[in-house]
PDB file of C-alpha atoms and ligand atoms in Angstrom:
ATOM      1  CA  MET A   9       0.000   0.000   0.000  1.00 53.00           C
ATOM      2  CA  GLU A  10       1.253   3.369  -0.943  1.00 56.00           C
ATOM      3  CA  SER A  11       2.148   5.536   1.990  1.00 66.00           C
ATOM      4  CA  SER A  12       0.891   9.084   1.984  1.00 73.00           C
ATOM      5  CA  PHE A  13       4.541  10.149   2.021  1.00 77.00           C
ATOM      6  CA  GLU A  14       5.281   8.397  -1.263  1.00 81.00           C
ATOM      7  CA  GLY A  15       2.160   9.888  -2.765  1.00 83.00           C
ATOM      8  CA  LEU A  16       3.307  13.321  -1.708  1.00 83.00           C
ATOM      9  CA  GLU A  17       6.767  12.669  -3.194  1.00 86.00           C
ATOM     10  CA  ARG A  18       5.222  11.645  -6.533  1.00 86.00           C
ATOM     11  CA  GLN A  19       3.085  14.725  -6.555  1.00 88.00           C
ATOM     12  CA  ARG A  20       6.100  16.914  -5.845  1.00 88.00           C
ATOM     13  CA  ALA A  21       8.110  15.202  -8.582  1.00 88.00           C
ATOM     14  CA  LYS A  22       5.230  15.739 -10.958  1.00 88.00           C
ATOM     15  CA  ARG A  23       5.006  19.419  -9.993  1.00 89.00           C
ATOM     16  CA  ARG A  24       8.744  19.765 -10.519  1.00 89.00           C
ATOM     17  CA  ARG A  25       8.431  18.187 -13.977  1.00 90.00           C
ATOM     18  CA  VAL A  26       5.569  20.542 -14.821  1.00 90.00           C
ATOM     19  CA  ALA A  27       7.585  23.477 -13.503  1.00 90.00           C
ATOM     20  CA  ARG A  28      10.606  22.413 -15.607  1.00 91.00           C
ATOM     21  CA  MET A  29       8.419  22.059 -18.636  1.00 91.00           C
ATOM     22  CA  LYS A  30       6.851  25.483 -18.006  1.00 91.00           C
ATOM     23  CA  LYS A  31      10.285  26.971 -17.607  1.00 91.00           C
ATOM     24  CA  PHE A  32      11.399  25.318 -20.823  1.00 91.00           C
ATOM     25  CA  ILE A  33       8.351  26.591 -22.718  1.00 91.00           C
ATOM     26  CA  VAL A  34       8.683  30.115 -21.301  1.00 92.00           C
ATOM     27  CA  THR A  35      12.410  30.168 -22.121  1.00 92.00           C
ATOM     28  CA  THR A  36      11.754  28.920 -25.645  1.00 91.00           C
ATOM     29  CA  VAL A  37       9.059  31.535 -26.208  1.00 92.00           C
ATOM     30  CA  LEU A  38      11.288  34.274 -24.773  1.00 92.00           C
ATOM     31  CA  VAL A  39      14.252  33.248 -26.908  1.00 92.00           C
ATOM     32  CA  PHE A  40      12.039  33.098 -29.962  1.00 92.00           C
ATOM     33  CA  MET A  41      10.603  36.548 -29.194  1.00 93.00           C
ATOM     34  CA  LEU A  42      14.049  38.009 -28.617  1.00 93.00           C
ATOM     35  CA  LEU A  43      15.290  36.530 -31.878  1.00 93.00           C
ATOM     36  CA  THR A  44      12.285  37.902 -33.738  1.00 92.00           C
ATOM     37  CA  ILE A  45      12.778  41.348 -32.212  1.00 91.00           C
ATOM     38  CA  SER A  46      16.489  41.313 -33.106  1.00 91.00           C
ATOM     39  CA  VAL A  47      15.774  40.283 -36.677  1.00 91.00           C
ATOM     40  CA  MET A  48      13.047  42.910 -36.951  1.00 92.00           C
ATOM     41  CA  SER A  49      15.294  45.613 -35.527  1.00 90.00           C
ATOM     42  CA  PHE A  50      18.045  44.654 -37.919  1.00 89.00           C
ATOM     43  CA  LEU A  51      15.661  44.729 -40.878  1.00 89.00           C
ATOM     44  CA  LEU A  52      14.197  48.078 -39.805  1.00 89.00           C
ATOM     45  CA  PHE A  53      17.681  49.508 -39.502  1.00 86.00           C
ATOM     46  CA  GLU A  54      18.488  48.196 -42.976  1.00 87.00           C
ATOM     47  CA  VAL A  55      15.322  49.746 -44.411  1.00 85.00           C
ATOM     48  CA  PHE A  56      16.175  53.142 -42.926  1.00 82.00           C
ATOM     49  CA  SER A  57      19.758  53.049 -44.038  1.00 82.00           C
ATOM     50  CA  LEU A  58      18.707  52.008 -47.546  1.00 82.00           C
ATOM     51  CA  GLN A  59      16.159  54.824 -47.573  1.00 81.00           C
ATOM     52  CA  ARG A  60      18.902  57.270 -46.631  1.00 75.00           C
ATOM     53  CA  GLN A  61      21.170  55.959 -49.378  1.00 73.00           C
ATOM     54  CA  LEU A  62      18.301  56.201 -51.837  1.00 69.00           C
ATOM     55  CA  ASP A  63      17.603  59.796 -50.836  1.00 63.00           C
ATOM     56  CA  SER A  64      21.200  60.840 -51.255  1.00 56.00           C
ATOM     57  CA  LEU A  65      21.387  59.037 -54.612  1.00 55.00           C
ATOM     58  CA  ALA A  66      18.189  60.720 -55.722  1.00 53.00           C
ATOM     59  CA  LYS A  67      19.713  64.088 -54.811  1.00 45.00           C
ATOM     60  CA  GLN A  68      22.805  63.335 -56.854  1.00 42.00           C
ATOM     61  CA  VAL A  69      20.700  62.243 -59.816  1.00 40.00           C
ATOM     62  CA  TYR A  70      18.655  65.448 -59.475  1.00 36.00           C
ATOM     63  CA  VAL A  71      21.782  67.543 -59.585  1.00 37.00           C
ATOM     64  CA  THR A  72      23.576  65.776 -62.391  1.00 35.00           C
ATOM     65  CA  THR A  73      20.690  65.019 -64.742  1.00 36.00           C
ATOM     66  CA  ASP A  74      18.913  68.330 -64.456  1.00 39.00           C
ATOM     67  CA  VAL A  75      19.454  68.628 -68.184  1.00 42.00           C
ATOM     68  CA  GLU A  76      16.327  66.537 -68.515  1.00 39.00           C
ATOM     69  CA  ASN A  77      14.358  68.132 -65.721  1.00 42.00           C
ATOM     70  CA  GLU A  78      15.282  71.751 -65.849  1.00 43.00           C
ATOM     71  CA  SER A  79      11.904  73.384 -66.037  1.00 41.00           C
ATOM     72  CA  GLU A  80      10.566  71.317 -63.186  1.00 38.00           C
ATOM     73  CA  MET A  81      12.525  73.649 -60.988  1.00 40.00           C
ATOM     74  CA  VAL A  82      10.782  76.665 -62.362  1.00 40.00           C
ATOM     75  CA  ASP A  83       7.317  77.445 -61.186  1.00 39.00           C
ATOM     76  CA  ASP A  84       5.447  78.765 -64.197  1.00 39.00           C
ATOM     77  CA  SER A  85       2.819  80.610 -62.214  1.00 38.00           C
ATOM     78  CA  ILE A  86       5.530  82.649 -60.512  1.00 40.00           C
ATOM     79  CA  LEU A  87       7.069  83.423 -63.874  1.00 44.00           C
ATOM     80  CA  ASP A  88       3.762  84.701 -65.206  1.00 42.00           C
ATOM     81  CA  ASP A  89       3.510  87.069 -62.261  1.00 38.00           C
ATOM     82  CA  VAL A  90       7.019  88.320 -62.882  1.00 43.00           C
ATOM     83  CA  TYR A  91       6.163  89.136 -66.468  1.00 42.00           C
ATOM     84  CA  GLN A  92       2.934  90.862 -65.680  1.00 35.00           C
ATOM     85  CA  VAL A  93       4.656  93.020 -63.097  1.00 35.00           C
ATOM     86  CA  ASP A  94       8.045  93.615 -64.698  1.00 48.00           C
ATOM     87  CA  ASN A  95       7.426  93.551 -68.385  1.00 68.00           C
ATOM     88  CA  VAL A  96       4.283  95.568 -68.929  1.00 76.00           C
ATOM     89  CA  ASP A  97       6.006  97.115 -71.928  1.00 85.00           C
ATOM     90  CA  ASN A  98       6.204  93.684 -73.457  1.00 91.00           C
ATOM     91  CA  ILE A  99       2.461  92.950 -73.483  1.00 92.00           C
ATOM     92  CA  ALA A 100       1.231  92.564 -77.046  1.00 91.00           C
ATOM     93  CA  GLU A 101      -1.077  95.204 -78.471  1.00 90.00           C
ATOM     94  CA  GLU A 102      -3.384  95.102 -81.453  1.00 89.00           C
ATOM     95  CA  GLY A 103      -1.456  95.080 -84.716  1.00 89.00           C
ATOM     96  CA  ASP A 104       1.879  94.037 -83.176  1.00 91.00           C
ATOM     97  CA  ILE A 105       4.038  91.653 -85.141  1.00 93.00           C
ATOM     98  CA  PRO A 106       5.147  89.004 -82.613  1.00 95.00           C
ATOM     99  CA  MET A 107       8.931  88.842 -82.375  1.00 96.00           C
ATOM    100  CA  VAL A 108       9.833  85.262 -81.539  1.00 98.00           C
ATOM    101  CA  TYR A 109      13.252  84.052 -80.462  1.00 98.00           C
ATOM    102  CA  LEU A 110      13.605  80.281 -80.508  1.00 98.00           C
ATOM    103  CA  THR A 111      16.278  79.259 -78.012  1.00 98.00           C
ATOM    104  CA  PHE A 112      17.753  75.787 -77.696  1.00 98.00           C
ATOM    105  CA  ASP A 113      19.447  74.808 -74.423  1.00 97.00           C
ATOM    106  CA  ASP A 114      21.690  71.949 -73.311  1.00 96.00           C
ATOM    107  CA  GLY A 115      23.256  71.031 -76.667  1.00 97.00           C
ATOM    108  CA  PRO A 116      25.060  70.254 -78.765  1.00 97.00           C
ATOM    109  CA  SER A 117      23.855  66.683 -78.931  1.00 96.00           C
ATOM    110  CA  SER A 118      22.939  63.999 -81.431  1.00 95.00           C
ATOM    111  CA  ASN A 119      19.780  66.043 -82.161  1.00 96.00           C
ATOM    112  CA  THR A 120      21.548  69.307 -83.005  1.00 97.00           C
ATOM    113  CA  ASP A 121      22.272  68.494 -86.656  1.00 97.00           C
ATOM    114  CA  GLU A 122      18.646  67.663 -87.338  1.00 97.00           C
ATOM    115  CA  ILE A 123      17.470  70.877 -85.674  1.00 98.00           C
ATOM    116  CA  LEU A 124      19.978  72.862 -87.731  1.00 98.00           C
ATOM    117  CA  ASP A 125      18.728  71.102 -90.889  1.00 98.00           C
ATOM    118  CA  ILE A 126      15.106  72.010 -90.102  1.00 98.00           C
ATOM    119  CA  LEU A 127      15.998  75.642 -89.344  1.00 98.00           C
ATOM    120  CA  ASP A 128      17.900  75.718 -92.635  1.00 98.00           C
ATOM    121  CA  ASP A 129      14.908  74.261 -94.528  1.00 98.00           C
ATOM    122  CA  TYR A 130      12.742  77.142 -93.290  1.00 98.00           C
ATOM    123  CA  ASN A 131      15.562  79.684 -93.479  1.00 98.00           C
ATOM    124  CA  VAL A 132      15.001  80.524 -89.809  1.00 98.00           C
ATOM    125  CA  LYS A 133      17.709  81.673 -87.397  1.00 98.00           C
ATOM    126  CA  ALA A 134      17.649  80.738 -83.731  1.00 98.00           C
ATOM    127  CA  THR A 135      19.791  80.917 -80.600  1.00 98.00           C
ATOM    128  CA  PHE A 136      21.705  78.038 -79.044  1.00 98.00           C
ATOM    129  CA  PHE A 137      22.716  78.197 -75.391  1.00 98.00           C
ATOM    130  CA  VAL A 138      25.351  75.494 -75.378  1.00 98.00           C
ATOM    131  CA  CYS A 139      27.112  73.492 -72.699  1.00 98.00           C
ATOM    132  CA  GLY A 140      30.576  71.959 -72.634  1.00 98.00           C
ATOM    133  CA  LYS A 141      30.585  68.753 -74.656  1.00 97.00           C
ATOM    134  CA  ASP A 142      33.195  66.357 -75.995  1.00 95.00           C
ATOM    135  CA  LEU A 143      34.783  68.203 -78.916  1.00 96.00           C
ATOM    136  CA  GLU A 144      35.589  64.969 -80.762  1.00 95.00           C
ATOM    137  CA  LEU A 145      31.863  64.280 -80.868  1.00 95.00           C
ATOM    138  CA  TYR A 146      30.330  67.743 -81.097  1.00 96.00           C
ATOM    139  CA  GLY A 147      33.078  70.151 -82.144  1.00 96.00           C
ATOM    140  CA  GLU A 148      31.491  70.428 -85.597  1.00 97.00           C
ATOM    141  CA  GLN A 149      28.074  71.329 -84.178  1.00 97.00           C
ATOM    142  CA  TYR A 150      29.420  74.367 -82.317  1.00 98.00           C
ATOM    143  CA  LYS A 151      30.882  75.539 -85.636  1.00 97.00           C
ATOM    144  CA  ARG A 152      27.754  74.743 -87.627  1.00 98.00           C
ATOM    145  CA  ILE A 153      25.597  76.835 -85.269  1.00 98.00           C
ATOM    146  CA  VAL A 154      27.775  79.884 -85.918  1.00 98.00           C
ATOM    147  CA  ASP A 155      28.499  79.220 -89.613  1.00 98.00           C
ATOM    148  CA  GLU A 156      24.788  78.964 -90.371  1.00 98.00           C
ATOM    149  CA  GLY A 157      24.006  82.356 -88.868  1.00 98.00           C
ATOM    150  CA  HIS A 158      22.560  81.378 -85.503  1.00 98.00           C
ATOM    151  CA  THR A 159      23.442  83.059 -82.244  1.00 98.00           C
ATOM    152  CA  ILE A 160      25.567  81.044 -79.849  1.00 98.00           C
ATOM    153  CA  GLY A 161      25.356  81.682 -76.114  1.00 98.00           C
ATOM    154  CA  MET A 162      26.612  80.060 -72.937  1.00 98.00           C
ATOM    155  CA  HIS A 163      24.573  77.715 -70.762  1.00 98.00           C
ATOM    156  CA  SER A 164      27.438  76.800 -68.385  1.00 98.00           C
ATOM    157  CA  TYR A 165      30.119  74.212 -69.064  1.00 98.00           C
ATOM    158  CA  SER A 166      29.048  71.485 -66.664  1.00 97.00           C
ATOM    159  CA  HIS A 167      25.325  72.240 -66.247  1.00 96.00           C
ATOM    160  CA  ASN A 168      25.793  70.816 -62.766  1.00 96.00           C
ATOM    161  CA  PHE A 169      23.802  73.043 -60.425  1.00 95.00           C
ATOM    162  CA  GLY A 170      25.665  71.839 -57.344  1.00 95.00           C
ATOM    163  CA  GLU A 171      28.988  72.782 -58.937  1.00 95.00           C
ATOM    164  CA  ILE A 172      28.344  76.036 -60.733  1.00 96.00           C
ATOM    165  CA  TYR A 173      26.163  77.629 -58.057  1.00 97.00           C
ATOM    166  CA  ALA A 174      28.459  76.623 -55.184  1.00 96.00           C
ATOM    167  CA  SER A 175      30.274  79.987 -55.077  1.00 97.00           C
ATOM    168  CA  GLU A 176      31.306  82.926 -57.233  1.00 97.00           C
ATOM    169  CA  ASP A 177      34.681  81.260 -57.831  1.00 97.00           C
ATOM    170  CA  ALA A 178      33.097  78.030 -58.968  1.00 97.00           C
ATOM    171  CA  PHE A 179      30.751  79.964 -61.250  1.00 98.00           C
ATOM    172  CA  ALA A 180      33.641  81.977 -62.676  1.00 98.00           C
ATOM    173  CA  GLN A 181      35.662  78.847 -63.380  1.00 98.00           C
ATOM    174  CA  ASP A 182      32.779  77.225 -65.185  1.00 98.00           C
ATOM    175  CA  TYR A 183      32.042  80.473 -67.053  1.00 98.00           C
ATOM    176  CA  ASN A 184      35.621  80.695 -68.315  1.00 98.00           C
ATOM    177  CA  LYS A 185      35.560  77.098 -69.499  1.00 98.00           C
ATOM    178  CA  ILE A 186      32.418  77.483 -71.604  1.00 98.00           C
ATOM    179  CA  HIS A 187      33.398  80.953 -72.810  1.00 98.00           C
ATOM    180  CA  ASN A 188      36.794  79.708 -73.959  1.00 98.00           C
ATOM    181  CA  LEU A 189      35.380  76.574 -75.533  1.00 98.00           C
ATOM    182  CA  ILE A 190      33.041  78.668 -77.692  1.00 98.00           C
ATOM    183  CA  LEU A 191      35.780  81.157 -78.515  1.00 98.00           C
ATOM    184  CA  GLU A 192      38.235  78.430 -79.505  1.00 97.00           C
ATOM    185  CA  THR A 193      35.802  76.314 -81.549  1.00 97.00           C
ATOM    186  CA  THR A 194      33.873  79.114 -83.267  1.00 98.00           C
ATOM    187  CA  GLY A 195      35.874  82.315 -82.858  1.00 98.00           C
ATOM    188  CA  VAL A 196      32.854  83.973 -81.232  1.00 98.00           C
ATOM    189  CA  ASP A 197      33.378  85.977 -78.037  1.00 98.00           C
ATOM    190  CA  THR A 198      29.793  85.459 -76.945  1.00 98.00           C
ATOM    191  CA  LYS A 199      28.121  87.929 -74.616  1.00 98.00           C
ATOM    192  CA  TYR A 200      24.956  85.938 -74.001  1.00 98.00           C
ATOM    193  CA  TYR A 201      24.299  83.607 -71.120  1.00 98.00           C
ATOM    194  CA  ARG A 202      21.415  81.494 -69.939  1.00 98.00           C
ATOM    195  CA  PHE A 203      21.525  80.257 -66.371  1.00 97.00           C
ATOM    196  CA  PRO A 204      20.851  76.536 -65.981  1.00 96.00           C
ATOM    197  CA  GLY A 205      17.392  76.497 -64.409  1.00 94.00           C
ATOM    198  CA  GLY A 206      16.983  80.194 -65.278  1.00 95.00           C
ATOM    199  CA  SER A 207      17.839  83.161 -63.062  1.00 94.00           C
ATOM    200  CA  SER A 208      14.734  82.327 -61.018  1.00 91.00           C
ATOM    201  CA  ASN A 209      15.896  78.791 -60.198  1.00 91.00           C
ATOM    202  CA  LYS A 210      15.270  77.688 -56.653  1.00 88.00           C
ATOM    203  CA  VAL A 211      18.207  75.309 -56.553  1.00 90.00           C
ATOM    204  CA  SER A 212      21.097  77.688 -56.067  1.00 92.00           C
ATOM    205  CA  THR A 213      21.857  78.231 -52.399  1.00 90.00           C
ATOM    206  CA  THR A 214      24.068  81.188 -53.312  1.00 93.00           C
ATOM    207  CA  SER A 215      22.122  84.325 -54.154  1.00 93.00           C
ATOM    208  CA  MET A 216      21.734  84.560 -57.934  1.00 94.00           C
ATOM    209  CA  SER A 217      22.673  88.256 -57.669  1.00 94.00           C
ATOM    210  CA  THR A 218      26.275  87.104 -57.074  1.00 96.00           C
ATOM    211  CA  PHE A 219      26.349  85.465 -60.494  1.00 97.00           C
ATOM    212  CA  ILE A 220      24.350  88.207 -62.192  1.00 96.00           C
ATOM    213  CA  ASN A 221      26.888  90.751 -60.916  1.00 96.00           C
ATOM    214  CA  TYR A 222      29.681  88.539 -62.196  1.00 98.00           C
ATOM    215  CA  LEU A 223      28.106  88.430 -65.662  1.00 98.00           C
ATOM    216  CA  ASN A 224      27.521  92.192 -65.590  1.00 97.00           C
ATOM    217  CA  ASN A 225      31.222  92.668 -64.890  1.00 97.00           C
ATOM    218  CA  GLN A 226      32.037  90.551 -67.945  1.00 97.00           C
ATOM    219  CA  GLY A 227      29.676  92.653 -70.047  1.00 97.00           C
ATOM    220  CA  VAL A 228      27.481  89.602 -70.540  1.00 98.00           C
ATOM    221  CA  VAL A 229      23.680  89.716 -70.783  1.00 97.00           C
ATOM    222  CA  TYR A 230      21.658  86.806 -69.458  1.00 97.00           C
ATOM    223  CA  TYR A 231      18.461  85.758 -71.122  1.00 96.00           C
ATOM    224  CA  ASP A 232      15.686  83.825 -69.455  1.00 96.00           C
ATOM    225  CA  TRP A 233      12.494  82.942 -71.316  1.00 95.00           C
ATOM    226  CA  ASN A 234       8.868  83.987 -71.174  1.00 94.00           C
ATOM    227  CA  VAL A 235       7.478  81.153 -73.255  1.00 95.00           C
ATOM    228  CA  ALA A 236       8.175  77.523 -72.359  1.00 93.00           C
ATOM    229  CA  SER A 237       7.405  74.782 -74.834  1.00 92.00           C
ATOM    230  CA  GLY A 238       7.259  72.327 -71.963  1.00 92.00           C
ATOM    231  CA  ASP A 239       9.918  70.116 -73.510  1.00 91.00           C
ATOM    232  CA  ALA A 240      11.980  70.231 -70.325  1.00 85.00           C
ATOM    233  CA  THR A 241       9.326  68.737 -68.092  1.00 79.00           C
ATOM    234  CA  SER A 242       9.123  65.063 -67.330  1.00 69.00           C
ATOM    235  CA  SER A 243       5.587  64.892 -68.706  1.00 71.00           C
ATOM    236  CA  ALA A 244       5.678  63.568 -72.236  1.00 80.00           C
ATOM    237  CA  PHE A 245       3.997  66.222 -74.351  1.00 89.00           C
ATOM    238  CA  THR A 246       2.981  65.267 -77.860  1.00 91.00           C
ATOM    239  CA  THR A 247       4.368  67.361 -80.692  1.00 92.00           C
ATOM    240  CA  GLU A 248       0.936  69.068 -80.992  1.00 94.00           C
ATOM    241  CA  GLN A 249       0.959  69.941 -77.285  1.00 94.00           C
ATOM    242  CA  LEU A 250       4.476  71.382 -77.515  1.00 95.00           C
ATOM    243  CA  ILE A 251       3.341  73.577 -80.400  1.00 96.00           C
ATOM    244  CA  ASP A 252       0.151  74.616 -78.554  1.00 96.00           C
ATOM    245  CA  ASN A 253       2.138  75.468 -75.417  1.00 94.00           C
ATOM    246  CA  VAL A 254       4.208  77.924 -77.437  1.00 96.00           C
ATOM    247  CA  MET A 255       1.417  79.304 -79.601  1.00 96.00           C
ATOM    248  CA  LYS A 256      -0.925  80.109 -76.700  1.00 95.00           C
ATOM    249  CA  ASP A 257       1.786  82.261 -75.039  1.00 94.00           C
ATOM    250  CA  VAL A 258       3.430  83.830 -78.058  1.00 95.00           C
ATOM    251  CA  VAL A 259       0.293  85.906 -78.734  1.00 93.00           C
ATOM    252  CA  LYS A 260       0.587  87.560 -75.315  1.00 93.00           C
ATOM    253  CA  TYR A 261       3.909  89.315 -75.866  1.00 94.00           C
ATOM    254  CA  LYS A 262       5.646  91.676 -78.225  1.00 95.00           C
ATOM    255  CA  THR A 263       8.875  89.737 -77.678  1.00 96.00           C
ATOM    256  CA  SER A 264       8.745  86.038 -76.916  1.00 96.00           C
ATOM    257  CA  VAL A 265      11.832  84.128 -75.920  1.00 97.00           C
ATOM    258  CA  VAL A 266      10.893  80.481 -76.316  1.00 97.00           C
ATOM    259  CA  LEU A 267      12.568  77.797 -74.231  1.00 96.00           C
ATOM    260  CA  LEU A 268      13.379  74.668 -76.234  1.00 97.00           C
ATOM    261  CA  HIS A 269      16.016  71.983 -75.829  1.00 95.00           C
ATOM    262  CA  ASP A 270      18.314  70.227 -78.255  1.00 94.00           C
ATOM    263  CA  ALA A 271      19.421  67.571 -75.793  1.00 91.00           C
ATOM    264  CA  SER A 272      19.775  64.027 -77.099  1.00 91.00           C
ATOM    265  CA  ASN A 273      16.563  62.835 -75.435  1.00 89.00           C
ATOM    266  CA  LYS A 274      14.403  65.638 -76.806  1.00 90.00           C
ATOM    267  CA  ASN A 275      13.147  63.907 -79.930  1.00 91.00           C
ATOM    268  CA  ALA A 276       9.666  65.393 -79.516  1.00 92.00           C
ATOM    269  CA  THR A 277      11.193  68.866 -79.850  1.00 94.00           C
ATOM    270  CA  VAL A 278      12.792  67.881 -83.152  1.00 95.00           C
ATOM    271  CA  GLU A 279       9.493  66.433 -84.358  1.00 95.00           C
ATOM    272  CA  ALA A 280       7.561  69.513 -83.262  1.00 96.00           C
ATOM    273  CA  LEU A 281       9.931  72.057 -84.792  1.00 98.00           C
ATOM    274  CA  PRO A 282       8.668  72.136 -88.411  1.00 98.00           C
ATOM    275  CA  GLY A 283       5.039  72.459 -87.252  1.00 98.00           C
ATOM    276  CA  LEU A 284       6.032  75.107 -84.712  1.00 98.00           C
ATOM    277  CA  ILE A 285       7.819  77.222 -87.317  1.00 98.00           C
ATOM    278  CA  GLU A 286       4.858  76.892 -89.690  1.00 98.00           C
ATOM    279  CA  SER A 287       2.358  77.867 -86.969  1.00 98.00           C
ATOM    280  CA  LEU A 288       4.459  80.896 -86.021  1.00 98.00           C
ATOM    281  CA  GLN A 289       4.769  81.976 -89.641  1.00 97.00           C
ATOM    282  CA  GLU A 290       0.988  81.575 -90.145  1.00 96.00           C
ATOM    283  CA  GLN A 291       0.550  83.815 -87.095  1.00 93.00           C
ATOM    284  CA  GLY A 292       2.700  86.419 -88.867  1.00 95.00           C
ATOM    285  CA  ALA A 293       5.503  86.136 -86.319  1.00 97.00           C
ATOM    286  CA  MET A 294       9.072  87.176 -87.047  1.00 97.00           C
ATOM    287  CA  ILE A 295      11.472  84.427 -85.970  1.00 98.00           C
ATOM    288  CA  LEU A 296      14.839  85.913 -85.086  1.00 98.00           C
ATOM    289  CA  PRO A 297      18.171  85.076 -83.445  1.00 98.00           C
ATOM    290  CA  ILE A 298      19.057  86.984 -80.267  1.00 98.00           C
ATOM    291  CA  THR A 299      21.181  90.077 -80.956  1.00 97.00           C
ATOM    292  CA  ASP A 300      22.185  93.132 -78.939  1.00 96.00           C
ATOM    293  CA  GLU A 301      18.934  94.768 -80.107  1.00 95.00           C
ATOM    294  CA  THR A 302      16.709  92.026 -78.672  1.00 95.00           C
ATOM    295  CA  THR A 303      14.451  93.008 -75.766  1.00 93.00           C
ATOM    296  CA  VAL A 304      16.033  91.404 -72.730  1.00 94.00           C
ATOM    297  CA  ILE A 305      13.758  88.876 -71.050  1.00 94.00           C
ATOM    298  CA  GLN A 306      14.772  88.127 -67.481  1.00 92.00           C
ATOM    299  CA  HIS A 307      12.902  86.419 -64.684  1.00 88.00           C
ATOM    300  CA  VAL A 308      14.285  88.270 -61.715  1.00 67.00           C
ATOM    301  CA  ASN A 309      16.386  91.336 -61.753  1.00 54.00           C
ATOM    302  CA  VAL A 310      17.838  90.970 -58.295  1.00 48.00           C
ATOM    303  CA  VAL A 311      20.746  93.367 -58.740  1.00 44.00           C
ATOM    304  CA  GLN A 312      20.178  96.297 -56.419  1.00 36.00           C
TER     305      GLN A 312
HETATM  306 ZN1   ZN B   2      19.671  73.536 -69.305  1.00 95.86          ZN
END
């Protein structure tokens, strides 16, 4: 017969087993939870650090490929205000012949020859604000622009906002590079400049007046634009839309400086150009290259 002592011992042993098992289960669950938390923390950390890397990469891409995205940095509604306030003299009146200056930024590129061919077909002269490109590839295009009677102007050598707008020195260095490149390839001592992003760009952390003063000291005039074709935006306009964008604004002004691009990825601009020239000519517009007589179109005149 089992003594009550033995029964008690068995019960205690059983309780101990249950307690061990509980401890084992609790430990297992705790270890599992800790592992899960560690893995989650690690993954969260990775996500954040990847996000940071992505952000900094995106910034670099924004700075170096602004050739494609230039007008995204320019708020059109602000520009319109500037014109209405600053350029009242430039508002078209009944009977005015629209003076239209087609300007091509960011070239030369693989599209420049075709644009020059089209301009030649219509016997139209334009203005090219060029950047610094490989002379082995595009040396001929700089020459062609000048030889065929177009105006050549500067649009910075590097077109890298972060570089050229870093300081007056950096701007001056870049200015000298593009000025000398044009002088050496074409013989033209150009006095026209277009700021990458325009003088109203919101990218430069240095006041644009620093660079405007610099250009003034060189005797150089900068030209912005008052009509944008929209070919710089990321939205893919059809050729008809590009033409409409220009035509709806050209009627507003006596002098229209039209922003176009002859970068290698601007095929729509090339396709739109013949139709644009025809529409302008039907409108009775005079299409001219920028000269010293051209009404100066500037976004912000910040020089005090
Ligand atoms: Zn540009």
